[in-house]
Coordinates of C-alpha atoms in Angstrom, one line a residue:
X7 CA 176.7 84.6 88.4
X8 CA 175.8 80.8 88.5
X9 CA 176.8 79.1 85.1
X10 CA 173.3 77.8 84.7
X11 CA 171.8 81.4 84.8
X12 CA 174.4 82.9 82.2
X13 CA 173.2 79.6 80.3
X14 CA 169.8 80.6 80.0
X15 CA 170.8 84.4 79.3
X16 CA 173.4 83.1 76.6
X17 CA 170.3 80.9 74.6
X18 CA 167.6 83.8 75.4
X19 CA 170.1 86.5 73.8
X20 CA 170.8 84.2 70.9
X21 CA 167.0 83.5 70.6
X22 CA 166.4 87.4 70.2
X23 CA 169.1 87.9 67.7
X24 CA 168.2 85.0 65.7
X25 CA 164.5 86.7 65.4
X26 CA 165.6 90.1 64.7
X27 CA 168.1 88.5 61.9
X28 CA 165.0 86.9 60.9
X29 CA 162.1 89.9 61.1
X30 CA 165.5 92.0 59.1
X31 CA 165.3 89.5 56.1
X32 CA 162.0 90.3 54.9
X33 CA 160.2 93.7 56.6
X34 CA 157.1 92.3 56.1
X35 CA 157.0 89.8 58.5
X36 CA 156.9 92.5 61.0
X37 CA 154.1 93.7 59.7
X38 CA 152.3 90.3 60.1
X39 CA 153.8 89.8 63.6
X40 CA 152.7 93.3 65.0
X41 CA 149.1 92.4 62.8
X42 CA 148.9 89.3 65.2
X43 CA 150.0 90.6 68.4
X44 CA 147.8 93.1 68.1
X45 CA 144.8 90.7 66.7
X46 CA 145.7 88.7 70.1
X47 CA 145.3 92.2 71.8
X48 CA 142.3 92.7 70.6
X49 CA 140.5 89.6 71.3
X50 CA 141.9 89.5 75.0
X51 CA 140.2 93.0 75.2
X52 CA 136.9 91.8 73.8
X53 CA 137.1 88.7 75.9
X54 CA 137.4 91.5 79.0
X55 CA 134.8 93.9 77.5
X56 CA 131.9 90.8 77.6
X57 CA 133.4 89.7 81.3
X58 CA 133.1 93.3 82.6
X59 CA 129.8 94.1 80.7
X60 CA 128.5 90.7 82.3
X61 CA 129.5 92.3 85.9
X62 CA 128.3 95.9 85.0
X63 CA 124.3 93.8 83.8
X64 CA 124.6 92.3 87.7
X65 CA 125.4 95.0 89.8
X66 CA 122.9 97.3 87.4
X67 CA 120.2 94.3 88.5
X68 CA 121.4 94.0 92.0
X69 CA 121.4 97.7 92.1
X70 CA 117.5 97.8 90.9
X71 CA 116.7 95.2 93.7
X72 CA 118.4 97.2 96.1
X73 CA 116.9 100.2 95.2
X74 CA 113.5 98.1 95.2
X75 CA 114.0 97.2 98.7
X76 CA 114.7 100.3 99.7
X77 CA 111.4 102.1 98.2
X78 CA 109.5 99.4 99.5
X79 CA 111.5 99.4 103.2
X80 CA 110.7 103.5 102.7
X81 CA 106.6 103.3 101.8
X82 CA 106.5 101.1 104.8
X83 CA 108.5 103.4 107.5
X84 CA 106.0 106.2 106.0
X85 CA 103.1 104.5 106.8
X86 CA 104.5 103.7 109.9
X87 CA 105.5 107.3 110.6
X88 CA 101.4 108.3 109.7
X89 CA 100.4 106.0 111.8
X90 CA 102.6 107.0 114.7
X91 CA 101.8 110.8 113.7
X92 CA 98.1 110.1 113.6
X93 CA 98.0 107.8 117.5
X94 CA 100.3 110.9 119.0
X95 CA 98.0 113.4 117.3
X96 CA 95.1 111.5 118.7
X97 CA 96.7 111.3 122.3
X98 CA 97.5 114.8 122.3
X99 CA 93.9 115.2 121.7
X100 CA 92.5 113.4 124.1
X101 CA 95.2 114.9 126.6
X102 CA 93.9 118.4 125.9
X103 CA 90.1 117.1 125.7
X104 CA 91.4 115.8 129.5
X105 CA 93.1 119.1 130.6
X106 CA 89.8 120.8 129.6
X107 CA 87.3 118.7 131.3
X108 CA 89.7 118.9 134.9
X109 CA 89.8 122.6 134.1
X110 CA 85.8 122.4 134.2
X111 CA 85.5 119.8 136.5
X112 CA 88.2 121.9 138.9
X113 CA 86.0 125.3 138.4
X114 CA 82.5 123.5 139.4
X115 CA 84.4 122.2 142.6
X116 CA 85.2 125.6 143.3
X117 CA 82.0 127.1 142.5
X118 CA 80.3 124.4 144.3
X119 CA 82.9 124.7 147.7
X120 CA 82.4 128.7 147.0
X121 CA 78.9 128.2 147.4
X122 CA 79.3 125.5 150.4
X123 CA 81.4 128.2 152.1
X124 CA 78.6 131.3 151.6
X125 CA 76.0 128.7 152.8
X126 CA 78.1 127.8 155.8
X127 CA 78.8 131.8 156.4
X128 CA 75.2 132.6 156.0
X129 CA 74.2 129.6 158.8
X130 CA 77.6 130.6 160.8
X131 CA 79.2 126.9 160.6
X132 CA 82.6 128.7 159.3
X133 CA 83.7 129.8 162.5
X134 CA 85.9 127.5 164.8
X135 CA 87.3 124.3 163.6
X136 CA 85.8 121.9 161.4
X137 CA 85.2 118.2 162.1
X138 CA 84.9 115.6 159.1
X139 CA 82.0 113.1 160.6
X140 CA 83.8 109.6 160.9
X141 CA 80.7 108.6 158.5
X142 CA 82.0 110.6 156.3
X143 CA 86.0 109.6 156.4
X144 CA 84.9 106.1 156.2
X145 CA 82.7 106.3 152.9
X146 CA 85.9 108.3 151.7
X147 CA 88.7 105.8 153.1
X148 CA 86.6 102.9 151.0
X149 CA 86.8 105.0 147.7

Protein backbone atom coordinates (compact mmCIF):
# COMPACT_ATOMS: atom_id res chain seq x y z
CA UNK A 1 0.00 0.00 0.00
CA UNK A 2 1.33 3.58 -0.89
CA UNK A 3 2.55 5.38 2.31
CA UNK A 4 0.28 8.35 1.52
CA UNK A 5 -2.91 6.04 1.57
CA UNK A 6 -1.95 4.30 4.96
CA UNK A 7 -1.41 8.14 5.96
CA UNK A 8 -4.90 9.03 5.43
CA UNK A 9 -6.18 5.64 6.98
CA UNK A 10 -3.81 6.19 10.07
CA UNK A 11 -5.38 10.08 10.75
CA UNK A 12 -9.09 8.76 9.71
CA UNK A 13 -8.79 5.80 12.28
CA UNK A 14 -7.39 8.14 14.88
CA UNK A 15 -10.19 10.65 13.99
CA UNK A 16 -12.81 7.85 14.77
CA UNK A 17 -11.26 6.81 18.01
CA UNK A 18 -10.75 10.19 19.22
CA UNK A 19 -14.74 10.71 18.67
CA UNK A 20 -15.87 7.54 20.21
CA UNK A 21 -13.41 8.40 23.27
CA UNK A 22 -15.20 11.52 23.18
CA UNK A 23 -19.20 10.46 22.61
CA UNK A 24 -17.83 7.61 25.81
CA UNK A 25 -17.12 10.64 28.21
CA UNK A 26 -20.47 11.87 28.48
CA UNK A 27 -23.50 9.53 26.90
CA UNK A 28 -25.41 12.37 26.35
CA UNK A 29 -23.74 13.71 23.59
CA UNK A 30 -24.93 10.90 21.64
CA UNK A 31 -28.07 11.65 22.26
CA UNK A 32 -27.65 15.21 20.91
CA UNK A 33 -25.58 13.92 17.92
CA UNK A 34 -28.19 11.17 16.83
CA UNK A 35 -30.97 14.30 17.73
CA UNK A 36 -29.17 16.26 14.88
CA UNK A 37 -28.38 13.77 12.42
CA UNK A 38 -31.64 12.95 12.44
CA UNK A 39 -33.02 16.74 12.57
CA UNK A 40 -30.66 17.00 9.31
CA UNK A 41 -32.65 13.86 8.10
CA UNK A 42 -35.51 15.25 8.45
CA UNK A 43 -35.24 18.45 6.88
CA UNK A 44 -33.48 16.90 3.71
CA UNK A 45 -36.73 14.69 3.64
CA UNK A 46 -39.04 17.70 3.80
CA UNK A 47 -36.82 19.64 1.36
CA UNK A 48 -37.61 16.25 -1.01
CA UNK A 49 -41.33 15.97 0.06
CA UNK A 50 -42.03 19.96 -1.33
CA UNK A 51 -39.59 19.12 -4.59
CA UNK A 52 -41.57 15.88 -5.37
CA UNK A 53 -45.02 17.43 -4.37
CA UNK A 54 -44.01 20.42 -6.82
CA UNK A 55 -43.54 17.61 -9.67
CA UNK A 56 -46.55 15.46 -8.57
CA UNK A 57 -48.99 19.48 -8.90
CA UNK A 58 -47.28 19.50 -12.80
CA UNK A 59 -47.79 16.28 -14.06
CA UNK A 60 -51.43 16.33 -12.20
CA UNK A 61 -51.87 19.77 -14.39
CA UNK A 62 -50.20 18.43 -17.49
CA UNK A 63 -52.17 15.43 -17.03
CA UNK A 64 -55.68 17.55 -16.91
CA UNK A 65 -54.39 19.28 -20.23
CA UNK A 66 -53.75 16.16 -21.70
CA UNK A 67 -56.78 14.69 -20.77
CA UNK A 68 -58.41 18.03 -22.07
CA UNK A 69 -56.99 17.60 -25.38
CA UNK A 70 -57.95 14.38 -25.68
CA UNK A 71 -61.85 14.92 -24.87
CA UNK A 72 -61.70 17.77 -27.09
CA UNK A 73 -59.58 15.75 -29.99
CA UNK A 74 -62.44 12.91 -29.17
CA UNK A 75 -65.84 15.32 -29.49
CA UNK A 76 -64.33 16.39 -32.64
CA UNK A 77 -63.47 12.74 -34.34
CA UNK A 78 -67.30 12.02 -33.18
CA UNK A 79 -68.67 14.72 -35.03
CA UNK A 80 -66.58 13.79 -37.63
CA UNK A 81 -67.61 10.08 -37.45
CA UNK A 82 -71.72 11.59 -37.64
CA UNK A 83 -70.92 13.32 -40.23
CA UNK A 84 -69.19 10.69 -42.22
CA UNK A 85 -72.11 8.27 -40.91
CA UNK A 86 -74.80 10.59 -41.99
CA UNK A 87 -72.99 11.50 -46.03
CA UNK A 88 -72.57 7.39 -46.40
CA UNK A 89 -76.07 6.91 -45.05
CA UNK A 90 -77.24 9.52 -47.40
CA UNK A 91 -75.21 7.92 -50.48
CA UNK A 92 -76.49 4.57 -49.70
CA UNK A 93 -79.78 6.21 -50.06
CA UNK A 94 -79.57 7.72 -53.04
CA UNK A 95 -77.75 4.49 -54.33
CA UNK A 96 -80.85 2.45 -53.51
CA UNK A 97 -83.25 5.41 -54.58
CA UNK A 98 -80.93 4.81 -58.05
CA UNK A 99 -81.08 0.92 -58.12
CA UNK A 100 -84.95 1.47 -57.82
CA UNK A 101 -85.62 3.90 -60.44
CA UNK A 102 -83.20 1.54 -63.14
CA UNK A 103 -85.22 -1.29 -61.79
CA UNK A 104 -88.42 0.74 -63.09
CA UNK A 105 -86.87 2.42 -65.73
CA UNK A 106 -85.41 -1.27 -66.94
CA UNK A 107 -89.15 -2.94 -66.57
CA UNK A 108 -90.88 0.02 -68.70
CA UNK A 109 -88.18 -0.74 -71.43
CA UNK A 110 -89.24 -4.14 -71.34
CA UNK A 111 -92.75 -3.55 -71.29
CA UNK A 112 -92.42 -0.98 -73.83
CA UNK A 113 -89.96 -3.45 -76.33
CA UNK A 114 -92.62 -6.35 -75.14
CA UNK A 115 -95.14 -4.28 -76.64
CA UNK A 116 -92.95 -3.07 -79.77
CA UNK A 117 -92.40 -6.87 -80.35
CA UNK A 118 -96.46 -7.86 -80.21
CA UNK A 119 -97.05 -4.81 -82.44
CA UNK A 120 -94.36 -5.90 -84.84
CA UNK A 121 -95.84 -9.75 -84.65
CA UNK A 122 -99.25 -8.51 -85.13
CA UNK A 123 -98.02 -6.33 -88.52
CA UNK A 124 -95.48 -9.44 -89.26
CA UNK A 125 -92.22 -7.09 -89.23
CA UNK A 126 -90.57 -9.87 -86.75
CA UNK A 127 -89.73 -12.24 -89.32
CA UNK A 128 -86.34 -12.07 -91.26
CA UNK A 129 -83.67 -9.77 -90.25
CA UNK A 130 -83.88 -6.38 -88.89
CA UNK A 131 -82.24 -3.27 -90.29
CA UNK A 132 -81.58 -0.15 -87.99
CA UNK A 133 -82.38 3.00 -90.56
CA UNK A 134 -78.93 4.85 -90.93
CA UNK A 135 -81.28 7.90 -89.64
CA UNK A 136 -81.72 6.22 -86.85
CA UNK A 137 -77.86 5.01 -86.00
CA UNK A 138 -76.81 8.54 -86.62
CA UNK A 139 -79.25 10.30 -84.13
CA UNK A 140 -77.93 7.42 -81.74
CA UNK A 141 -74.01 7.74 -82.72
CA UNK A 142 -74.50 11.70 -81.76
CA UNK A 143 -75.99 10.90 -78.27
Amino acid sequence: MPIRLLSILSGTGKLFRKAFEWIADDPWRLFVIVAAVLAFMLWRADGMADKLQFKLDREIAAHAETLKSVKTLSDALEQKNAESMARAKALEDARSEAAQAQAAADRRYRSTQARIDVLRAAVGQNEGVCDTPGEVTDALSGL
